[in-house]
Coordinates of C-alpha atoms and ligand atoms in Angstrom, one line a residue:
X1 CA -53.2 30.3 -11.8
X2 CA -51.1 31.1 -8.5
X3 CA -52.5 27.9 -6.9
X4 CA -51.9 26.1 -9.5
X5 CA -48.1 27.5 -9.9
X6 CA -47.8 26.9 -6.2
X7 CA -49.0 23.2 -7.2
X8 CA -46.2 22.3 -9.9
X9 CA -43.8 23.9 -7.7
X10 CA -44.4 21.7 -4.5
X11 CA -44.7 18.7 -6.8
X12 CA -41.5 19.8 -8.0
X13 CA -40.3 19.9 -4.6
X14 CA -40.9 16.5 -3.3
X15 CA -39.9 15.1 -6.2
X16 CA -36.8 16.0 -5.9
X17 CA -36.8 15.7 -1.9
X18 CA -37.8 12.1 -3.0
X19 CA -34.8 11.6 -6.0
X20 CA -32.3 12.7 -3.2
X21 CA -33.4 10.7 -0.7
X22 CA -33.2 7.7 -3.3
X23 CA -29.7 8.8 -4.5
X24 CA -26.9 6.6 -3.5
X25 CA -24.4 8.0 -0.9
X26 CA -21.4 8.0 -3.1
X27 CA -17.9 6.6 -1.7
X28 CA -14.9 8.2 -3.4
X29 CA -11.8 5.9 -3.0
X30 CA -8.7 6.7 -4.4
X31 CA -5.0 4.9 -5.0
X32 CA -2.2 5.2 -7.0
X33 CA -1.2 2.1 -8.6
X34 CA -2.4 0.4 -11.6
X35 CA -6.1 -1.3 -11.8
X36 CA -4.6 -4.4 -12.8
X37 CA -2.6 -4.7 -9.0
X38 CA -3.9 -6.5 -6.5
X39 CA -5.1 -3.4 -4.5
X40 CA -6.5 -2.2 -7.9
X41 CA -8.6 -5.4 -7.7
X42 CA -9.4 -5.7 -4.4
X43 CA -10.7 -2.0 -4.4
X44 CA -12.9 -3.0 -7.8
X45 CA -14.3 -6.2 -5.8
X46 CA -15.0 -4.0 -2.6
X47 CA -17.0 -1.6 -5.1
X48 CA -18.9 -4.7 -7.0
X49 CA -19.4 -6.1 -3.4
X50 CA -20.7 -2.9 -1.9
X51 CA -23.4 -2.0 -5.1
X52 CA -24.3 -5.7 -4.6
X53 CA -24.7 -6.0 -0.3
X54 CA -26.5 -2.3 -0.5
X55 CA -28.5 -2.9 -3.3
X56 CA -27.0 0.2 -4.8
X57 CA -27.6 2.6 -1.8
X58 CA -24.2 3.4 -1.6
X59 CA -21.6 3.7 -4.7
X60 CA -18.2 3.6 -4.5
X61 CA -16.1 5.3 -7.1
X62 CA -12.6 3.9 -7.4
X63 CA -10.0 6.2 -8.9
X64 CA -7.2 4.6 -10.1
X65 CA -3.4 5.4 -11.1
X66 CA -3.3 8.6 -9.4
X67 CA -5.6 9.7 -10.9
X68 CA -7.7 12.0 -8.2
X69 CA -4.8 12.4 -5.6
X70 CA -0.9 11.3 -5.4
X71 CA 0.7 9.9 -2.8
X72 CA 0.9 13.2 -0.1
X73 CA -1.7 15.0 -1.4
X74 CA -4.2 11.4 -1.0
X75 CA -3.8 11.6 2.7
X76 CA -4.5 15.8 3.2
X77 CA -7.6 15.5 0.9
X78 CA -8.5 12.2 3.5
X79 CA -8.5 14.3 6.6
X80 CA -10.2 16.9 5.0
X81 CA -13.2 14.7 3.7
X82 CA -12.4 15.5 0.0
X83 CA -11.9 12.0 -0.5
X84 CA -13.7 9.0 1.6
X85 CA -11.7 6.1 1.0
X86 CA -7.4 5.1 0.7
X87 CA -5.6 2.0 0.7
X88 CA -1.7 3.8 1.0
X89 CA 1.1 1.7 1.7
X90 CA 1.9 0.9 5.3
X91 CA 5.3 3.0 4.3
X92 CA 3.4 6.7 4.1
X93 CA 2.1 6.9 7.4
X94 CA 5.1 8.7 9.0
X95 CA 4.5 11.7 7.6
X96 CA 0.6 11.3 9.5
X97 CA 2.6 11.1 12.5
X98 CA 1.4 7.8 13.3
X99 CA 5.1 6.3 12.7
X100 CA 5.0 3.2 14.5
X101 CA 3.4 2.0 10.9
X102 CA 6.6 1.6 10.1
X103 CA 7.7 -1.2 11.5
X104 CA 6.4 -3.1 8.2
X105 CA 9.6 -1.5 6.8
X106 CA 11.9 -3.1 8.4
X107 CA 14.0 -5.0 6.7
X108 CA 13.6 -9.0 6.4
X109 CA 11.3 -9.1 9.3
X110 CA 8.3 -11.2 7.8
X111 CA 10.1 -14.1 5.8
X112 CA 6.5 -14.8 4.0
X113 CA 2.7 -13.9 3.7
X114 CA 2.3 -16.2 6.9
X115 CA 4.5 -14.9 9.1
X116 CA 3.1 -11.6 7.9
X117 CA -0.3 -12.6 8.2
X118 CA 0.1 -13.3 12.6
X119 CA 0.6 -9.5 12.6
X120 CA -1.5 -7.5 10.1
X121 CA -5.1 -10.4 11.0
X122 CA -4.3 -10.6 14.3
X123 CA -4.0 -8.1 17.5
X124 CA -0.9 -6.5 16.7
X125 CA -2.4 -4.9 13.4
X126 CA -5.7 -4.4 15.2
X127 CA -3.6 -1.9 18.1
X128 CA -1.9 -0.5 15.1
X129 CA -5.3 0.3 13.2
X130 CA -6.6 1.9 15.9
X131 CA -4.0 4.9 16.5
X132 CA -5.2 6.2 13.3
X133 CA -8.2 7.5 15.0
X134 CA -6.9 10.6 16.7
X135 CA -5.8 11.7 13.2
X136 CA -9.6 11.5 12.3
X137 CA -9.2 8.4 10.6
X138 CA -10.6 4.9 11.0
X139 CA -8.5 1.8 9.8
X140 CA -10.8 -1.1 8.0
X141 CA -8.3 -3.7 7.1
X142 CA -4.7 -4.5 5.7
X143 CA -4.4 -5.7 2.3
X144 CA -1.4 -7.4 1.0
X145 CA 0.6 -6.6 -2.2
X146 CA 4.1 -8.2 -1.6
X147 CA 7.9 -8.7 -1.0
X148 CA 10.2 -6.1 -3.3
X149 CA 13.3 -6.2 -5.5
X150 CA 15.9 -3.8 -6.3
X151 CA 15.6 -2.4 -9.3
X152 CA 18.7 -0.2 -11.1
X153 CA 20.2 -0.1 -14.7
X154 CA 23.7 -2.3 -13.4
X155 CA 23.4 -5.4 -11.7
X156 CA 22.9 -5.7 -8.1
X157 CA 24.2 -9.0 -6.5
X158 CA 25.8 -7.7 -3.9
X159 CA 24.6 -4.5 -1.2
X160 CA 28.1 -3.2 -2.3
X161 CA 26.1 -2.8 -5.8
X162 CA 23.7 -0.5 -4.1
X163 CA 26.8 2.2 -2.9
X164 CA 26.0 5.2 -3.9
X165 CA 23.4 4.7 -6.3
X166 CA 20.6 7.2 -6.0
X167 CA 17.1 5.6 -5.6
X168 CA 13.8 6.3 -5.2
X169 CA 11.6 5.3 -1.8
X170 CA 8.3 6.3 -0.2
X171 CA 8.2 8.3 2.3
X172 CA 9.2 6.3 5.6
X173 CA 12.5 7.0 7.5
X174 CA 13.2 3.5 8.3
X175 CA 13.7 2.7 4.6
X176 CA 15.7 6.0 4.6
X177 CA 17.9 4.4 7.1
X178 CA 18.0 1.5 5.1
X179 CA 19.4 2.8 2.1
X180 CA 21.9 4.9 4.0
X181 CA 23.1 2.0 5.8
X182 CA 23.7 0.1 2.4
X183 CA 25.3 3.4 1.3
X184 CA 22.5 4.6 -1.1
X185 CA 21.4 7.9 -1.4
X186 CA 17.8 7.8 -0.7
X187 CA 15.3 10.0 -2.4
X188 CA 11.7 10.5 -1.5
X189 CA 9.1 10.7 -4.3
X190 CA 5.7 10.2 -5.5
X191 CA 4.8 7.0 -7.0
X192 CA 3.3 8.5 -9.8
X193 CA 6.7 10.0 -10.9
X194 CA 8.8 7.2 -10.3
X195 CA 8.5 5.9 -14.1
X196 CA 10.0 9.4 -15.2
X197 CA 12.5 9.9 -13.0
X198 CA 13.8 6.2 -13.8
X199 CA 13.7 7.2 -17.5
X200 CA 15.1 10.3 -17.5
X201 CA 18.1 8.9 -14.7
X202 CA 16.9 11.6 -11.8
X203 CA 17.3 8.4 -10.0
X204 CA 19.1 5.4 -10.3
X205 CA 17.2 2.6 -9.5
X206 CA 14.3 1.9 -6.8
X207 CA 12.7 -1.3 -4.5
X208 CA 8.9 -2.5 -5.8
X209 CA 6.7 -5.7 -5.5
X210 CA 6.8 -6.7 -8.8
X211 CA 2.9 -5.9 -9.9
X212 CA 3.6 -2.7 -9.0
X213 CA 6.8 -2.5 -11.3
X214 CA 5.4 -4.2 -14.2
X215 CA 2.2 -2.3 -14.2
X216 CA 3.9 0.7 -14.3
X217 CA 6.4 -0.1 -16.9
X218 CA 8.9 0.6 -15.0
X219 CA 10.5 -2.9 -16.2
X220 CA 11.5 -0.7 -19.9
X221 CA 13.2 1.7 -17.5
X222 CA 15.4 -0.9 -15.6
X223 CA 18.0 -3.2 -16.7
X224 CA 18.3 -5.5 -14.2
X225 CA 16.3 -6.7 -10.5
X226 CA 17.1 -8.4 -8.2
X227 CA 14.7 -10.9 -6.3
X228 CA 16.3 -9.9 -2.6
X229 CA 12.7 -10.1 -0.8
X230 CA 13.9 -6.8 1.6
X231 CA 10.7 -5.5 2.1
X232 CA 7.1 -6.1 2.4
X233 CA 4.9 -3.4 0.7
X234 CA 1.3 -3.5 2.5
X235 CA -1.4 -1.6 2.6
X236 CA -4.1 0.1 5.1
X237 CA -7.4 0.8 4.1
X238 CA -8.7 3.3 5.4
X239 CA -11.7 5.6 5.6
X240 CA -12.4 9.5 7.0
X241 CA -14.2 8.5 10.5
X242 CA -16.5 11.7 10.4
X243 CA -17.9 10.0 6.9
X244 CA -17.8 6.5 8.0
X245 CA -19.3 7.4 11.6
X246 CA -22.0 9.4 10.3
X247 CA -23.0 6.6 8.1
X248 CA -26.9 4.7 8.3
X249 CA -25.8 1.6 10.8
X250 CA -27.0 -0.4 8.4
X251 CA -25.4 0.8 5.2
X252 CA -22.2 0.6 7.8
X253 CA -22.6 -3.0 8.4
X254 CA -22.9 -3.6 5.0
X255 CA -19.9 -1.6 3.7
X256 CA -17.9 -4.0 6.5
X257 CA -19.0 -7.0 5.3
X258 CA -17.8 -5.8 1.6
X259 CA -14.8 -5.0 3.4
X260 CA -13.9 -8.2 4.9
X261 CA -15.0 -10.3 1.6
X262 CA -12.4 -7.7 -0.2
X263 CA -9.9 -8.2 2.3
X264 CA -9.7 -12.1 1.7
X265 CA -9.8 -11.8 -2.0
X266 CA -7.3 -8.9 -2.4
X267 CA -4.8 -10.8 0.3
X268 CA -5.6 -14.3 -2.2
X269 CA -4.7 -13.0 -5.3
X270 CA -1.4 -11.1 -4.0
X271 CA 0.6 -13.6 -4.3
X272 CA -0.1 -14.7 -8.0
X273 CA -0.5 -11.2 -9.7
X274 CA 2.9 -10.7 -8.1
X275 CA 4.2 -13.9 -9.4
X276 CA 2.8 -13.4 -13.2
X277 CA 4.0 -9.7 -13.1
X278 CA 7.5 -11.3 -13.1
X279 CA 6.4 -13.6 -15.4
X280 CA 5.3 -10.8 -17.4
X281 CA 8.8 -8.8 -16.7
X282 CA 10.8 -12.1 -18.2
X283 CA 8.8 -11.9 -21.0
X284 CA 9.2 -8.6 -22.2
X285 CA 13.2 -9.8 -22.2
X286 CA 13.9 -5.9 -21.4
X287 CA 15.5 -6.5 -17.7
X288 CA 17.5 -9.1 -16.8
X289 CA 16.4 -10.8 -13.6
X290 CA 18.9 -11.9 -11.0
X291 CA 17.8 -14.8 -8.1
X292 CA 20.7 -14.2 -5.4
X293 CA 21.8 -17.9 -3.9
X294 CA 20.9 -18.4 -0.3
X295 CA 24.3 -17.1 0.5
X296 CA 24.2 -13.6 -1.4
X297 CA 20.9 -13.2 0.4
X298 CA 21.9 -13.9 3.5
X299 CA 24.8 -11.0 2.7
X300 CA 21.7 -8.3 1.8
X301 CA 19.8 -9.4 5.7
X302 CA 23.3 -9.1 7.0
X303 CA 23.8 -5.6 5.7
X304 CA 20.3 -4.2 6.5
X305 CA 20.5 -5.9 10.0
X306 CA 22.0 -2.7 11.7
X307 CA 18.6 -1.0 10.6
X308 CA 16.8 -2.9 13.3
X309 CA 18.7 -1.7 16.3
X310 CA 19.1 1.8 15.1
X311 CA 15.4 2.4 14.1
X312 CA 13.8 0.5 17.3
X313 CA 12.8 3.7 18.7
X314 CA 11.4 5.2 15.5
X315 CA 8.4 2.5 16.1
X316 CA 9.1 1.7 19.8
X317 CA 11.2 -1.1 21.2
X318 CA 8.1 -2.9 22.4
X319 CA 6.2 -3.2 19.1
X320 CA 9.3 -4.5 17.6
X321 CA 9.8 -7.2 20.1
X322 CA 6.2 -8.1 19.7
X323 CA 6.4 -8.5 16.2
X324 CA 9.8 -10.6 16.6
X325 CA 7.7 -13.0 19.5
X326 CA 5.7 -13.4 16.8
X327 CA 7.8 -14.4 13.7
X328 CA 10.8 -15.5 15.3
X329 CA 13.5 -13.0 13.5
X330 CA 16.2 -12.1 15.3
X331 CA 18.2 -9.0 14.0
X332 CA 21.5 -10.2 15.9
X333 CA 21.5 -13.7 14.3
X334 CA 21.8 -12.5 10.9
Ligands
LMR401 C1 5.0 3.1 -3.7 O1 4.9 4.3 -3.6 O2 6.0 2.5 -4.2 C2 3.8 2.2 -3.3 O3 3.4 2.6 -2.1 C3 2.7 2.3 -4.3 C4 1.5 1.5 -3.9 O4 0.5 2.1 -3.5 O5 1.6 0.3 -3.9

């Protein structure tokens, strides 16, 4: 009886030794936009990609909409290996202390994707990656959403529109300085509350690429937008490097290869979700939408200019000039 008890409870044993060894290593990512976004996409097609390359070894579990972690708390549970995976915008890495990502913030630098593309592809965004892993953090790509518009409840044609209108932005102090230098009062807030305080008038108005306004709803909320093209709202995708290190070589190699497959699509379809979220946005007929004539934008680069000088050492002069060798802008010819 005791042998055979000892029996069952070795079988038992192996079995499961055997079901855990077979389980797939899991790969929690979480963001805090809408699935329908081109990050929500391009982290669905990394998962489909990943299941399909690892032949289900590893899983990864994408939680969506803020879901599992907002905005300050996504990057804490990071560090701390509570979650694996992010994709936050290039704008909420200050607070990391890894500041010089904030250069993508300032304002008309990239005039397109392509422009955009020399820096984030290339060796510039690579340097950039790669002081994230001090902070125990390792840097897999940059995915693209897009360029933003104003957003309020009264016209804004003019940055004299923007005076002293309260508005939401993510935590970066260079779009701080932006606002302040247009004479906006800048507030700080989860993305995940944005949609409330717009409806409830905590703030005035805010900036977003426009999948990321439309998916919220935040179109039912606003008036009026303005197509002004100030920023660029990017993302990094990044990973906790304990996890990522400790990973098979294999699996590793596969989950890069996902990686770089997502990174094409996610950058391809930017463009077009961004352009049928306006689409959408004209169609719901609930906020007027203003396109400024080449001379009323060149008034908004004119105004934000002044951001460039006075937030060069935020990121470091060199960076800047870098980036500037690459795309040709030049903040004192504006
Ligand atoms: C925001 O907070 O406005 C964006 O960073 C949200 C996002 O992840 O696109």
């Amino acid at each position: 009886m005791k042998i055979r008890t000892l029996f069952v409870g070795l079988a038992a044993a192996a079995f499961s030794a055997l079901a855990l060894a077979q389980a797939p290593i899991v790969i929690k990512f979480s963001h805090v936009v809408a699935a329908d976004t081109p990050k929500g996409k391009g982290s669905e097609f990394f998962a489909k990609r990943v299941a399909e390359l690892t032949k289900g070894k590893a899983k990864v579990e994408v939680y969506a909409n803020s879901s599992l972690y907002k905005d300050k708390e996504e990057m804490e549970a990071l560090q701390l290996g509570a979650v694996h995976m992010l994709a936050p915008s290039l704008s909420k890495f200050g607070p990391l202390g890894v500041k010089e990502f904030e250069v993508f913030d300032f304002p008309y630098i990239f005039d397109d994707y392509t422009e955009l593309h020399k820096i984030t592809q290339g060796p510039i965004g690579a340097s950039l990656l790669a002081k994230l892993e001090p902070k125990g953090i390792k840097g897999l790509a940059f995915w693209d959403n897009g360029f933003k518009s104003f957003s309020a409840n009264t016209p804004i044609k003019t940055p004299a529109d923007l005076k002293g209108k309260r508005m939401r932005i993510q935590s970066s102090k260079v779009l701080e300085e932006e606002y302040r230098t247009l004479g906006a009062l800048p507030q700080v807030m989860a993305f995940s509350e944005v949609y409330q305080a717009l409806q409830t008038g905590v703030v005035d108005g805010t900036d977003n690429p426009h999948s990321n306004l439309y998916t919220q709803k935040m179109h039912e909320v606003q008036k009026h937008m303005t197509i002004t093209d100030h920023n660029y709202l990017g993302y990094a995708v990044i990973v906790n490097k304990k996890f990522w290190d400790g990973l098979p070589p294999e699996l590793r190699a596969q989950l890069e290869l996902a990686m770089k497959e997502a990174t094409v699509y996610a950058n391809k379809i930017a463009l077009e979700e961004n352009e049928q979220a306006l689409e959408g946005v004209r169609k719901s007929g609930k906020t007027a939408i203003y396109v400024p004539t080449k001379e009323e934008k060149q008034a908004f680069k004119k105004a934000m200019a002044p951001v460039h000088l006075k937030m060069a050492d935020r990121v470091g002069k060199d960076l800047l000039q870098s980036i500037y060798k690459e795309t040709g802008f030049d903040p004192t010819k504006q």
